[in-house]
Amino acid sequence: MKELHLKDLFAMIGVLLSAIVWLRFYFTTKKKIFIGIAILTVVAGFFTFKNMGFTIESFENFFFSVERN
C-alpha cells in the first residue's frame, strides 16, 4: 500500500476532468467515439494508479486518518 499525497489526488481529479471534457465533446457533436475515449481515459487512469500501488486503504488513510494518542 502506497501513501496517498495531495498531488496524487490532484492527478486523479485531472483524469476525471479529462473524461468529463471528452463527454462534453460527445454531447456537442453526438459522435460516439468520444464516449469510448472517455471510458478509456477513466480505465487507463484506474489501472495506472493501481499499478503505482494505490489501494482502497490508501484512500481510507488519506480521508479518514485520525490522530490517536
XYZ file of C-alpha atoms in Angstrom:
69
model
C 0.000 0.000 0.000
C 1.372 3.368 -1.000
C 0.696 6.532 0.962
C -1.600 8.906 -0.888
C -0.490 12.527 -1.150
C -2.429 15.601 -2.209
C -0.591 15.781 -5.554
C -1.725 12.207 -6.314
C -5.289 13.199 -5.555
C -4.965 16.158 -7.939
C -3.729 13.780 -10.656
C -6.765 11.547 -10.145
C -9.073 14.549 -10.334
C -7.298 15.542 -13.561
C -8.066 12.144 -15.077
C -11.742 12.534 -14.206
C -11.841 16.091 -15.545
C -10.344 14.970 -18.848
C -13.026 12.274 -19.106
C -15.663 14.952 -18.475
C -14.175 17.046 -21.288
C -14.430 14.083 -23.672
C -18.061 13.573 -22.654
C -18.783 17.242 -23.326
C -17.318 16.776 -26.815
C -19.739 13.871 -27.257
C -22.746 15.917 -26.174
C -21.869 18.736 -28.579
C -21.028 16.566 -31.609
C -23.012 13.345 -30.907
C -20.086 11.243 -32.176
C -19.860 8.014 -30.190
C -16.071 7.862 -30.425
C -15.869 10.444 -27.644
C -17.724 8.147 -25.221
C -15.156 5.453 -25.947
C -12.301 7.859 -25.354
C -13.846 8.998 -22.049
C -14.237 5.411 -20.842
C -10.720 4.561 -21.990
C -9.367 7.583 -20.092
C -11.001 6.514 -16.824
C -9.960 2.865 -17.212
C -6.375 3.800 -18.075
C -6.243 6.162 -15.100
C -7.593 3.448 -12.794
C -5.012 0.875 -13.876
C -2.196 3.431 -13.784
C -2.893 4.337 -10.173
C -3.471 0.680 -9.280
C -0.077 -0.281 -10.734
C 1.526 2.572 -8.793
C 0.447 0.810 -5.604
C -2.634 2.746 -4.568
C -5.395 0.749 -2.901
C -8.676 1.436 -1.157
C -6.721 1.559 2.104
C -4.663 4.439 0.667
C -7.832 6.467 0.240
C -9.167 5.488 3.654
C -5.922 6.532 5.322
C -5.905 9.831 3.428
C -9.506 10.836 4.073
C -10.270 9.184 7.406
C -6.942 9.275 9.222
C -7.353 10.393 12.818
C -4.515 11.188 15.167
C -4.624 8.702 18.031
C -2.584 9.295 21.167
